[in-house]
Amino acid sequence: MHWLAAVQQLRADREPGVLVTLVAIRGHAPREPGAKMVVSADRSWGSIGGGNLEETAVARARSMLLRGDGVPEQLDLSLNERAPVEHGQQCCGGEVSVLLEPLAVVPSVAIFGMGHVGSELARILSRHDLELHLVDGRADRLAPERLGMLADAVAGVHVHHAPVPELVLGQVPHGTHVLVMTHDHAEDVALCDAALRCSHLGSVGLIGSSAKWRRFEQRLAAEGHSAQDLARIQSPIGLPGIAGKSPAAIAVAVAADLLSTFARERTGLDAPS
């Protein structure tokens, strides 16, 4: 598999990896600058030259994965009989510099309800490196002409036309952050009920007022959800202090709160259970 296809496969599988690039050589080396390989916890694709060079780079990459490092590292190695080795001598005679770049698992967000706020939020989130799932039971809300603003998205956009949106909760990746903002309060409460029964999700947010959430709490408690369960749902949503009730203002507040959550996850302070 080509290294680029391997990167794409790891992203699709939501598996972390490391991109290893031979960035510079001085003297003789088994590969030319620019040679690449991809390393995961138990697999590798491509080659930067084999031997001690490659084995050392693979070991360093897997050490980075084990530690959860998110910062690129440079590895400098000498390829001669006097250099210390762990995986056999390479006597090419040169020196090489290798760059190891972590390939993190990107965040995943599912927006249930592509109304005014959902569309504005999708527009903002699409400019970030994440997996974005757009869910609605109304086909017209997911029509290509309505989603044209996402044509140049940085995010991976996944469209789900789902007459029963709750079923999509079981299809989204582990750790997906869910935002419930449909046009129908009955659908909203059904989604909240289903989300609380899923153990693989990240945060769950419900759009609306405190009064709406109090009514939902009563209904969800009647369905058997404990106070601890109900605490998983954030409502109202959005970063406090951002004023405004327009769809664009609400979307900015919600996106800002999500970006803060992503940052905490990267540092291990708020990892999804």
JSON list of C-alpha atoms in Angstrom, two decimals, residues 22 27 40 51 60 65 90 103 109 115 133 138 141 151 163 173 183 227 235 254:
[
{"chain": "A", "resi": 22, "resn": "LEU", "atom": "CA", "xyz": [13.73, 10.80, 5.29]},
{"chain": "A", "resi": 27, "resn": "GLY", "atom": "CA", "xyz": [26.97, 11.15, 2.05]},
{"chain": "A", "resi": 40, "resn": "SER", "atom": "CA", "xyz": [0.98, 2.18, 13.38]},
{"chain": "A", "resi": 51, "resn": "GLY", "atom": "CA", "xyz": [18.07, -2.18, 8.24]},
{"chain": "A", "resi": 60, "resn": "ARG", "atom": "CA", "xyz": [10.85, 5.50, 17.90]},
{"chain": "A", "resi": 65, "resn": "LEU", "atom": "CA", "xyz": [2.35, 6.25, 19.87]},
{"chain": "A", "resi": 90, "resn": "GLN", "atom": "CA", "xyz": [24.54, -0.35, 8.04]},
{"chain": "A", "resi": 103, "resn": "LEU", "atom": "CA", "xyz": [-1.03, 11.22, 12.75]},
{"chain": "A", "resi": 109, "resn": "VAL", "atom": "CA", "xyz": [-18.92, 15.46, 15.54]},
{"chain": "A", "resi": 115, "resn": "GLY", "atom": "CA", "xyz": [-31.94, 23.63, 10.31]},
{"chain": "A", "resi": 133, "resn": "HIS", "atom": "CA", "xyz": [-21.63, 13.75, 10.39]},
{"chain": "A", "resi": 138, "resn": "ARG", "atom": "CA", "xyz": [-35.75, 15.54, 5.90]},
{"chain": "A", "resi": 141, "resn": "ARG", "atom": "CA", "xyz": [-32.20, 19.62, 4.29]},
{"chain": "A", "resi": 151, "resn": "ALA", "atom": "CA", "xyz": [-17.80, 21.93, -1.13]},
{"chain": "A", "resi": 163, "resn": "PRO", "atom": "CA", "xyz": [-36.03, 8.93, 8.75]},
{"chain": "A", "resi": 173, "resn": "PRO", "atom": "CA", "xyz": [-17.36, 6.41, 15.57]},
{"chain": "A", "resi": 183, "resn": "HIS", "atom": "CA", "xyz": [-36.89, 20.80, 14.32]},
{"chain": "A", "resi": 227, "resn": "ALA", "atom": "CA", "xyz": [-29.25, 11.66, 37.65]},
{"chain": "A", "resi": 235, "resn": "SER", "atom": "CA", "xyz": [-28.04, 21.98, 27.90]},
{"chain": "A", "resi": 254, "resn": "VAL", "atom": "CA", "xyz": [-21.26, 25.98, 20.14]}
]
